[in-house]
XYZ file of C-alpha atoms in Angstrom:
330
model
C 8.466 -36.643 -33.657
C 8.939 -34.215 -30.694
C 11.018 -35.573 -28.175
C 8.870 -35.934 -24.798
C 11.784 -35.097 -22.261
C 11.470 -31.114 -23.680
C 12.331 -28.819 -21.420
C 9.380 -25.985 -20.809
C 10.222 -23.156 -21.986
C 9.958 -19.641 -20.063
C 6.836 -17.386 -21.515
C 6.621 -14.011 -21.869
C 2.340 -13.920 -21.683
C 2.296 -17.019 -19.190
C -1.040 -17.004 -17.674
C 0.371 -17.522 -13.913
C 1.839 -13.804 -14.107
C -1.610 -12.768 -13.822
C -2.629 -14.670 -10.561
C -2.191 -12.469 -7.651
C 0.843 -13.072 -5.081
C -1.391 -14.871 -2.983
C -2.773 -17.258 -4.656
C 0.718 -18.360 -5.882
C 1.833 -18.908 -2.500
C -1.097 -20.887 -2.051
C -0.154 -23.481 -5.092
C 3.683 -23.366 -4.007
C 2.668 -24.694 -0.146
C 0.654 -27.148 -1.751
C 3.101 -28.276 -4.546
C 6.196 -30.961 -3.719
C 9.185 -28.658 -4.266
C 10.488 -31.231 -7.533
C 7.040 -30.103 -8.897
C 7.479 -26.303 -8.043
C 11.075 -26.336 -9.665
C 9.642 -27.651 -12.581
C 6.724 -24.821 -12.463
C 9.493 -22.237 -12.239
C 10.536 -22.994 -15.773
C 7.056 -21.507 -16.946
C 6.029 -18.058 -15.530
C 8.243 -15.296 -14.769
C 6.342 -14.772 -11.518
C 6.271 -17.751 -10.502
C 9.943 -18.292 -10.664
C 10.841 -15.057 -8.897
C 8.397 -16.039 -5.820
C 9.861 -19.723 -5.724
C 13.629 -18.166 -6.012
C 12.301 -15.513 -3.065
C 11.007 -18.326 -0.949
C 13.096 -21.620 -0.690
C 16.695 -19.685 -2.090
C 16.850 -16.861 0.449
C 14.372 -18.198 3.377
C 15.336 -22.361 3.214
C 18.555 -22.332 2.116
C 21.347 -20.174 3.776
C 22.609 -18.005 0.610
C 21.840 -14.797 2.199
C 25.482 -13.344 1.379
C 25.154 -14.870 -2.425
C 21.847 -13.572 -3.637
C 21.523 -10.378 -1.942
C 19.031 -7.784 -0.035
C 18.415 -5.659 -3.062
C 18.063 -8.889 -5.562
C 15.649 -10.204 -2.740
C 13.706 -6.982 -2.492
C 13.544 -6.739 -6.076
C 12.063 -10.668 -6.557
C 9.568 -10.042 -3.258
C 8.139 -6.461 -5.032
C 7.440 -7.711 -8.541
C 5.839 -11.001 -6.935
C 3.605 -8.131 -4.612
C 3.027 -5.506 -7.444
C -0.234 -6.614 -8.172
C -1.497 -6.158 -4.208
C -1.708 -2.320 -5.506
C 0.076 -1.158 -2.171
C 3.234 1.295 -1.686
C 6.513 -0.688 -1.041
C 6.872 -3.583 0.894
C 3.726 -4.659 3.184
C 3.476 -7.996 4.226
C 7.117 -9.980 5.167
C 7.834 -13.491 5.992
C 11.009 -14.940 7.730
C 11.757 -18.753 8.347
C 14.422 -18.336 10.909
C 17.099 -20.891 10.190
C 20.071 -18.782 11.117
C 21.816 -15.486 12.349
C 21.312 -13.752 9.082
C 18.111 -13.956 9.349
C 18.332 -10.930 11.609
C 19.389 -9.074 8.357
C 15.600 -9.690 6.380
C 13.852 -8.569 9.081
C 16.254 -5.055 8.898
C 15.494 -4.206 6.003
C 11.177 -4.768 6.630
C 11.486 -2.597 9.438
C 13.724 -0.471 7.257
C 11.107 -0.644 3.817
C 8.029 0.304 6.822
C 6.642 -3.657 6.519
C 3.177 -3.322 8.388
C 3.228 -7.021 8.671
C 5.823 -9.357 9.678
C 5.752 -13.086 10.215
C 8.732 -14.886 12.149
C 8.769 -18.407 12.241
C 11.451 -20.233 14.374
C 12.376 -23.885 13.117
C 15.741 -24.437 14.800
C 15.097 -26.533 18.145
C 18.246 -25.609 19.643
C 17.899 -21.963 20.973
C 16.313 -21.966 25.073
C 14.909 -18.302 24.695
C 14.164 -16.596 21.066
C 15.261 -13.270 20.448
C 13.780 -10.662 18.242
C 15.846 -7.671 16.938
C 15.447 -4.676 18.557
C 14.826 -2.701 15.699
C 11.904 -4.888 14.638
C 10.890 -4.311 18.581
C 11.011 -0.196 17.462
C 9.044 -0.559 14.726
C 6.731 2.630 14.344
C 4.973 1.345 10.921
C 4.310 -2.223 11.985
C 0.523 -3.607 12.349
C 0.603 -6.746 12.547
C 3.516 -9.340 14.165
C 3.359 -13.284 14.426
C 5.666 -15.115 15.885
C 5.597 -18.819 15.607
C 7.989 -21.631 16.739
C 7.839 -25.278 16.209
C 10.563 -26.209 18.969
C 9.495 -27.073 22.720
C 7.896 -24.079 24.197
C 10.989 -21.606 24.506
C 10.773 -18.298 26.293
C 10.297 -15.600 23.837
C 12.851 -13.026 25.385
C 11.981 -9.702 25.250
C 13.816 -6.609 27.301
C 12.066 -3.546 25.819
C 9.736 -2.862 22.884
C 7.415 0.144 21.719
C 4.780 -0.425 18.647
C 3.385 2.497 18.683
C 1.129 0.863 15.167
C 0.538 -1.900 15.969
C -3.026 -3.646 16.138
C -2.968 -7.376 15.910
C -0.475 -9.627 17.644
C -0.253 -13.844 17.545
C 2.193 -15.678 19.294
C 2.279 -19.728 18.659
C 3.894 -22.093 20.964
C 6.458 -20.267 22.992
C 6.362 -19.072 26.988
C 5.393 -15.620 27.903
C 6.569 -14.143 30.872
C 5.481 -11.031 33.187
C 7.865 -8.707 31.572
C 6.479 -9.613 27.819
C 2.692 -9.047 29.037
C 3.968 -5.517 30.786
C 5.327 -4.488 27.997
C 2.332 -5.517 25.920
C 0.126 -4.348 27.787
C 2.006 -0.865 28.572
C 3.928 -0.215 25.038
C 1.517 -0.908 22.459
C -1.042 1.653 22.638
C -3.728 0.521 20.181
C -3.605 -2.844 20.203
C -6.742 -4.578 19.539
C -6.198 -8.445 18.762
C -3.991 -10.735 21.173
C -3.778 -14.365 20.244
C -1.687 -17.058 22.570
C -2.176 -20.285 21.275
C -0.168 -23.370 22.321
C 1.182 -21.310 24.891
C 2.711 -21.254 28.537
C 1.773 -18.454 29.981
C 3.576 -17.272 33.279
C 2.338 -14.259 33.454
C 0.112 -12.852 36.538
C -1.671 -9.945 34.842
C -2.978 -8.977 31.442
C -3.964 -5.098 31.118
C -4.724 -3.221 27.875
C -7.288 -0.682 27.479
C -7.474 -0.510 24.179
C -7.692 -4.580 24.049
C -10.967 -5.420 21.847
C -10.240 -9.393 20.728
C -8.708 -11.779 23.020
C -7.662 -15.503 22.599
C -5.982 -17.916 24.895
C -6.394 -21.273 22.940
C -4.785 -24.622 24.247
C -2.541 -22.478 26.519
C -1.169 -24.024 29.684
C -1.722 -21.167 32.923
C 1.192 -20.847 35.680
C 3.854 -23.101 36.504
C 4.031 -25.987 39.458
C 5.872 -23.496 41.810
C 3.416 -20.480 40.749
C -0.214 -20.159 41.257
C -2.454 -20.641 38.431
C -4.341 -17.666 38.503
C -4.573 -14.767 35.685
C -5.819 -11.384 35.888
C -7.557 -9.940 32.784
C -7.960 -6.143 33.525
C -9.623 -4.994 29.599
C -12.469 -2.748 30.215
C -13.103 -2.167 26.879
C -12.742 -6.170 25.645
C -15.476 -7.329 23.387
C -14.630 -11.181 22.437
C -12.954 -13.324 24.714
C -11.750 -16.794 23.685
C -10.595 -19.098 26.527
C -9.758 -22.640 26.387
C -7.269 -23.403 28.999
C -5.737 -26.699 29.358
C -4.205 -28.608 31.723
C -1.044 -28.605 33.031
C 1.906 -31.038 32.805
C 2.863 -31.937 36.139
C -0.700 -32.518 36.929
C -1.191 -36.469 36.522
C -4.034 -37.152 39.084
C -7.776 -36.265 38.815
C -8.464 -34.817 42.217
C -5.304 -32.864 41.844
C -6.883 -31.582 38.835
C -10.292 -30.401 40.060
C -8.358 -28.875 43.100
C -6.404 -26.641 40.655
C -9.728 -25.822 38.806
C -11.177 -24.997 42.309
C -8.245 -22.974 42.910
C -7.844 -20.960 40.099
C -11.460 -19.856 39.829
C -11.214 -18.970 43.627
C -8.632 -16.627 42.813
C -10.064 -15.132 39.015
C -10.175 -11.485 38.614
C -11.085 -10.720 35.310
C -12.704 -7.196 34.400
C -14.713 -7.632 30.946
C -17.693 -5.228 31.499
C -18.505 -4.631 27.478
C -17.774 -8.117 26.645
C -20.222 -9.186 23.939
C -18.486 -13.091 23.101
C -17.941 -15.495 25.678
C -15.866 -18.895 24.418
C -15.003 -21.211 27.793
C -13.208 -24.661 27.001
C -10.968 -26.995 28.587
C -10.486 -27.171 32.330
C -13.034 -24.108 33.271
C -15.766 -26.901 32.272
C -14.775 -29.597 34.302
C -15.154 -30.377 37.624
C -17.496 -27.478 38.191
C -19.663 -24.962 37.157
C -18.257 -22.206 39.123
C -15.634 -20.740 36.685
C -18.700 -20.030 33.980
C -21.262 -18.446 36.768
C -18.199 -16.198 38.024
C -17.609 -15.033 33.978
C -21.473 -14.103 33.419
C -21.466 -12.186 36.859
C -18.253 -10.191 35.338
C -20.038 -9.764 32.127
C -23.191 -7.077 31.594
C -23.860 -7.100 27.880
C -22.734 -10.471 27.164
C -25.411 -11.305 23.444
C -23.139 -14.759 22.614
C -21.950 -17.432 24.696
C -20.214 -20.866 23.683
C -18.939 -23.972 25.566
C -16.261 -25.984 24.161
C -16.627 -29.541 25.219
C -14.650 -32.848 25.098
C -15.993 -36.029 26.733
C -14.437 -35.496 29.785
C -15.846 -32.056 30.401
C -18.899 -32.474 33.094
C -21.623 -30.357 31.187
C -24.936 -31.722 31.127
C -28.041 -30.430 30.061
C -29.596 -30.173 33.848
C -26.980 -27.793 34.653
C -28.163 -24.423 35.497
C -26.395 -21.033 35.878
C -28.094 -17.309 36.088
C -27.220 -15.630 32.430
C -27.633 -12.265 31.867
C -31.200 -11.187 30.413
C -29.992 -10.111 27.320
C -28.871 -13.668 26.388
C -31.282 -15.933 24.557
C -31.190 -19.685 24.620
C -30.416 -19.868 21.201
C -27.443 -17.940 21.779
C -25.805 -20.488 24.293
C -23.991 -23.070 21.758
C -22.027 -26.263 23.093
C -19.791 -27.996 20.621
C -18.178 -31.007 20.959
């Protein structure tokens, strides 16, 4: 009789070499990481992408395992993406040396790079200026899980890149200027979860813009963004409120205020998405967005019960825009 406590053994033709990278990742987020050890004992790929991902990004053995052993477990889990060198990079920052992975992306010409900051400590995050100087690099997230810190940036020129998130941190003036200024052909900006201090937003080359659940100005600033893209085409806008306001009639005073002061140029905008505080209070905010808009084909409100829409509300939309093309979800 076998005994039942056998060990898996390690096969040369296991049939999880032959998933993509991927998908792999996929079933190692979803796994517990006592079921993913165990998983490592049966596919060669499998147990270089688990050794790439909790040894050198969870655990702090960057000085043990190595940048070329690293490199060499990331490309064989990434050969079957059919792309030239190293492509797509992740980084759970956890510690200094962390600095040191993102290097050597920049170095290998990553054209997408993913920081995510865990450590709850650090009042401003800083990014390496060499990742900053990056002349390959499409696409950069940066996420952080700790109280809104200010993502501190001095200088920075992607000349590449297209497609730029940033999750739960505060953006100043100097990180939109230099957005706006030193990437040239940027065409996706995503702020979600975010504070945003800054006063103006300018890009020209701007095509896809989304400010989802962000908070807008400070208590000792005024509320009011401008959004100079001529050439946007999508615009996703769900403000919220702000923390120091507690009472109602302070809140539709800020509304009031802020659309007062809006100056927003968007004259090829085809997708309109308003949420949050522009649909409460008044109707105002939404009139003044259609006026700014001359081609606008899709337009959406995103409601909560609080939000005063009603269905005897009336604004002038352009005469391109059917009724069935004015959606309100709830």
């Amino acid at each position: 009789m076998e005994n039942s406590n056998k060990v898996p053994q390690l096969s040369r033709n296991d049939m999880l070499s032959h998933l993509p990278a991927e998908i792999l990742l996929v079933i190692l987020s979803l796994l517990p990481r006592s079921d993913a050890a165990v998983m490592r004992c049966l596919s060669r790929t499998w147990r270089k992408l688990y050794d790439s991902v909790f040894l050198s990004f969870f655990c702090d053995e960057f000085d043990r395992l190595g940048k070329k052993e690293y490199m060499r477990h990331v490309k064989t889990t990434l050969r079957r993406r059919k792309e030239k060198g190293l492509e797509s990079f992740q980084v759970i920052w956890l510690h200094k040396k962390s600095d040191a992975w993102l290097h050597y992306a920049v170095h290998n010409d990553a054209k997408s790079i993913h920081v995510i900051y865990l450590r709850d400590a650090w009042e401003q995050h800083i990014l390496p200026d060499r990742l900053l100087y990056s002349g390959s690099l499409e696409e950069l997230a940066i996420y952080s899980y700790s109280r809104k810190p200010e993502l501190a940036v001095c200088d920075m020129h992607l000349r590449s890149l297209r497609r730029l998130i940033i999750l739960s941190l505060t953006i100043d003036g100097d990180f939109s200027y230099l957005v706006s200024r030193r990437c040239p052909v940027l065409k996706e900006l995503y702020f979600v979860s975010c504070k945003l201090e800054f006063k103006e937003l300018a890009s020209k080359s701007l095509r896809n813009l989304t400010i989802e659940r962000c908070c807008v100005g400070t208590e000792y600033t005024e509320g009011s963004v401008t959004i100079n893209t001529p050439n946007l085409q999508h615009l996703h806008y769900n403000a919220v409120w702000p923390d120091y306001l507690r009472k109602k009639q302070d809140r539709l005073e800020y509304v009031y205020d802020i659309w007062t002061k809006l100056d927003v140029e968007i004259p090829e905008l085809k997708t309109l998405t308003l949420g949050g505080l522009w649909l409460t209070g008044t109707i105002h905010a939404v009139d003044y967005f259609l006026q700014k808009t001359g081609s606008l084909e899709h337009l959406t409100f995103l409601c909560n019960s609080r939000a005063i829409v009603s269905e005897d509300i009336s604004f002038p939309c352009p005469e391109d825009l059917y009724s069935s093309d004015l959606k309100i979800k709830g």
